[in-house]
Amino acid sequence: METSTEGAGTASGAVVEAAGAGGRAAVAPASLSPSRAGDFMQCPLLYRFRVIDRLPEKPSAAATRGTLVHAVLERLFDAPAAERTAPRARSLVPGQWERLRESRPEVVELFADDPEGERLARWLDEAEALVERWFTLEDPTRLEPAERELFVETELDSGLRLRGIIDRVDVAPTGEVRIVDYKTGKAPKPQFAEGALFQMKFYALVVWRLKGVVPRRLQLVYLGSGDVLTYDPVVADLERVERKLLALWEAIRSATETGDWRPRPTKLCGWCDHQAHCPEFGGTPPPYPLPVRVPDPQAGAQGRMGPG
């Protein structure tokens, strides 16, 4: 689980007053999270829509169910170990749903066309089934997490700020650290496992830079399929991730300064909320709300950039 925006500031250091299409002041990216890094790798234009334009997106049933399940699993550890049972976990679902509705009223739209509550009842049943499946994968009576929903943030030597929220951190008596993330979907096929581990290696890099400790294990718990994917990182892994993130950040900074955010069509486009603004679907992006640097005609040979 992660923060939805990447902070404030501009590539040139100037303060930007223009409002983005989402109605809030537009700011250039100043930090990177696993989700937003994934957005840029998937489609630079999607990254722009979410981070700079801040276009609104409709809540999805799947993502909202994931938020609900995460909340239940987090709250379950408030109970003494012996009381962390599947029935107790299921009983937390209705209350956490109410809390979610209060904190994010927009999720009520998911069931606006469900006056009898039949779809909502099935959806809650599905959430309860995911929570119950977790008990076949881990035993919460034997776990005492050191942290839950832990916000982490660090700044690399390059100045790049990394941030995110880790679902669970376990620390063994010997001091070894395990980072755990819950996924309410199904485990990826083996050939796509590396992509799934990117988020976990990102978190491991942040923990390493913050604490000087390489996590002993990264663990993805897939409640949708009942699988557990683990990986034991080493320093070389985290150094590779850091180099990848630095290259990614340079690409983001370049796009921010030039305003060149190109779409990257994939099968995932069918799930995108922003087709009306995407050139691939005949749409037009909102006016770019940040200053754009243009080449200095006096310095073309050297490739220097003029003032924005």
PDB file of C-alpha atoms in Angstrom, residues 61 65 69 119-131:
ATOM      1  CA  ALA A  61     -14.258  -3.132  -6.804  1.00  0.00           C
ATOM      2  CA  ARG A  65     -11.623  -5.057  -1.770  1.00  0.00           C
ATOM      3  CA  VAL A  69      -8.690  -6.983   3.281  1.00  0.00           C
ATOM      4  CA  ARG A 119     -23.820  -7.326  -5.152  1.00  0.00           C
ATOM      5  CA  LEU A 120     -22.465  -5.758  -1.984  1.00  0.00           C
ATOM      6  CA  ALA A 121     -23.221  -8.941  -0.037  1.00  0.00           C
ATOM      7  CA  ARG A 122     -21.371 -11.070  -2.601  1.00  0.00           C
ATOM      8  CA  TRP A 123     -18.466  -8.626  -2.605  1.00  0.00           C
ATOM      9  CA  LEU A 124     -18.192  -8.762   1.184  1.00  0.00           C
ATOM     10  CA  ASP A 125     -18.378 -12.569   1.034  1.00  0.00           C
ATOM     11  CA  GLU A 126     -15.454 -12.530  -1.401  1.00  0.00           C
ATOM     12  CA  ALA A 127     -13.480 -10.324   0.981  1.00  0.00           C
ATOM     13  CA  GLU A 128     -14.195 -12.708   3.851  1.00  0.00           C
ATOM     14  CA  ALA A 129     -13.051 -15.653   1.714  1.00  0.00           C
ATOM     15  CA  LEU A 130      -9.747 -13.924   0.983  1.00  0.00           C
ATOM     16  CA  VAL A 131      -9.242 -13.184   4.676  1.00  0.00           C
TER      17      VAL A 131
END
